[in-house]
Tab-separated table of C-alpha atoms in Angstrom:
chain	number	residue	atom	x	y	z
A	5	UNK	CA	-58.050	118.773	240.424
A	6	UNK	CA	-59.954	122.068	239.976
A	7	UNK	CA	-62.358	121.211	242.355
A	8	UNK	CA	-59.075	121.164	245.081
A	9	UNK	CA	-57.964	124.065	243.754
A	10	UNK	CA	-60.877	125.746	244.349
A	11	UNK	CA	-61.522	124.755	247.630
A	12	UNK	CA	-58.299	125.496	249.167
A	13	UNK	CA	-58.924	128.937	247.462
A	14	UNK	CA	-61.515	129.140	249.337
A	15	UNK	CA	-60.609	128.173	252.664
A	16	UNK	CA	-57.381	130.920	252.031
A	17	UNK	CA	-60.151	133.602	251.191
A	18	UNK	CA	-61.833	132.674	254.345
A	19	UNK	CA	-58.665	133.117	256.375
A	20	UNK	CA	-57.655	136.018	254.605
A	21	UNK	CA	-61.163	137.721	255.874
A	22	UNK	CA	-60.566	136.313	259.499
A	23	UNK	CA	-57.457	137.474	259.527
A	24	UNK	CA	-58.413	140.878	258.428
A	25	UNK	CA	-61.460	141.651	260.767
A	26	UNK	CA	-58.735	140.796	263.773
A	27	UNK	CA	-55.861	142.748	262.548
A	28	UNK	CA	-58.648	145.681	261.605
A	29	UNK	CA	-60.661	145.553	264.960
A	30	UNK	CA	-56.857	145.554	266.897
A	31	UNK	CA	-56.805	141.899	268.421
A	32	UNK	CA	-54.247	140.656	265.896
A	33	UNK	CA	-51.075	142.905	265.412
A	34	UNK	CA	-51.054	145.237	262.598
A	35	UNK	CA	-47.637	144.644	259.972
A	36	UNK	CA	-44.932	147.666	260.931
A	37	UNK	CA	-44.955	150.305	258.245
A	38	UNK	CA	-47.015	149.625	254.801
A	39	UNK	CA	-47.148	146.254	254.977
A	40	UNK	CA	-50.081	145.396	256.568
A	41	UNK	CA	-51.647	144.291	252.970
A	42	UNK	CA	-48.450	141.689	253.012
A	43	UNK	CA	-48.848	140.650	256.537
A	44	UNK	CA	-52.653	140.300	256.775
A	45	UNK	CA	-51.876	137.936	253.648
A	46	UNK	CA	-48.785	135.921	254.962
A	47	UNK	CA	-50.309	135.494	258.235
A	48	UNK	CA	-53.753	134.110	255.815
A	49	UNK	CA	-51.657	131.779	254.481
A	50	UNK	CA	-50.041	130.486	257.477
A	51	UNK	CA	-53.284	129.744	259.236
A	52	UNK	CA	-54.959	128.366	256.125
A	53	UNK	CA	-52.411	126.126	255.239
A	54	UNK	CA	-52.726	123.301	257.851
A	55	UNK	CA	-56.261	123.721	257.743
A	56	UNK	CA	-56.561	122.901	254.108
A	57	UNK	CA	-54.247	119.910	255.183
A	58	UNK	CA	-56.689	118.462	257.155
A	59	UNK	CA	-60.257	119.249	255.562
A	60	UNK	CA	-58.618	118.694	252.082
A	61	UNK	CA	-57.023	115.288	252.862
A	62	UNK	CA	-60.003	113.382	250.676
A	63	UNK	CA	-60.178	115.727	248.104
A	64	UNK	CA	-56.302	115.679	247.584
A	65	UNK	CA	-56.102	111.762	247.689
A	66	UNK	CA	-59.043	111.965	244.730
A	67	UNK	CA	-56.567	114.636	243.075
A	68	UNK	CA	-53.458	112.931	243.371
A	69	UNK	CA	-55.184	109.684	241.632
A	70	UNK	CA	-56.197	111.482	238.791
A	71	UNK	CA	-52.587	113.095	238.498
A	72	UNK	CA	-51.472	109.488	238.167
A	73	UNK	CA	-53.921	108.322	235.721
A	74	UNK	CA	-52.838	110.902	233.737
A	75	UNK	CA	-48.744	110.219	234.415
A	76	UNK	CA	-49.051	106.555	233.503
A	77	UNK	CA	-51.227	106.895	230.147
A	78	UNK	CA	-48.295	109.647	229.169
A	79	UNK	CA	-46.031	107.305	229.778
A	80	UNK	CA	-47.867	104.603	227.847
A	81	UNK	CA	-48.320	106.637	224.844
A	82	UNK	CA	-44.514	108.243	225.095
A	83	UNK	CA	-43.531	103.867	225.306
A	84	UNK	CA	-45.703	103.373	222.150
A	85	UNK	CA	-44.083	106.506	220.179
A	86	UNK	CA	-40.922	105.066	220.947
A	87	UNK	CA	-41.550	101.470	219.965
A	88	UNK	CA	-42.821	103.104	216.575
A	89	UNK	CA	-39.736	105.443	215.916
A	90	UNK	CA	-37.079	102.453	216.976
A	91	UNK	CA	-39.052	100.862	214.258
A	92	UNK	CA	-38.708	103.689	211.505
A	93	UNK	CA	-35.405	103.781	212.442
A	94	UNK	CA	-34.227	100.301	212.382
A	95	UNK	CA	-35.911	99.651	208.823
A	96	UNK	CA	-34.535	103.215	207.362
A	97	UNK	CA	-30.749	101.881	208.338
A	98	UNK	CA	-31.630	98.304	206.865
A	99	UNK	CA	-32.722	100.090	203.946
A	100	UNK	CA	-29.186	101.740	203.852
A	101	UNK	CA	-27.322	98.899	204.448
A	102	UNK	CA	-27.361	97.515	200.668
A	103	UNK	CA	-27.194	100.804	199.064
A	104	UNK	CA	-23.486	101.312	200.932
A	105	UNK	CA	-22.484	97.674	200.632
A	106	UNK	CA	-22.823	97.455	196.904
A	107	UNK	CA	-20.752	101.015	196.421
């Protein structure tokens, strides 16, 4: 997952300095006012996003598998803390049950 991470970083960063030699050197448009900083980063984004769709798709299948892993032994181990508590439950009221019968 990190390793994703990082490389979409990095393909952003890459972008970002693309983007900023053309709006710098005048053949992409400068953002009106002061927000060229904003614009030179939206316009980063925009560009690096389907390319990180399309180099990434391996990396993000790998990613996605380990997210999964990790969702189904959660679940597993939130099933088994369950089963235990129904259990501590189920003898505590049993327990109960003879104390308030003989009253």
């Amino acid at each position: 997952m990190l390793r994703y991470t990082l490389m979409r970083l990095g393909i952003f960063v890459g972008c970002l300095v693309v983007v900023w030699g053309l709006v710098h050197s005048g053949l992409a448009p400068r953002g009106l006012g002061g927000s060229n900083g904003l614009w030179i980063a939206t316009l980063a984004l925009v560009i690096s996003a389907p390319i990180s769709f399309v180099a990434l798709r391996k990396e993000r299948d790998r990613a996605s598998v380990q997210v999964a892993r990790r969702v189904d032994r959660m679940k597993a181990n939130f099933e088994a803390t369950a089963g235990q508590e129904d259990l501590a439950d189920d003898r505590a009221r049993s327990q109960a049950q003879p104390r308030e019968q003989a009253s």
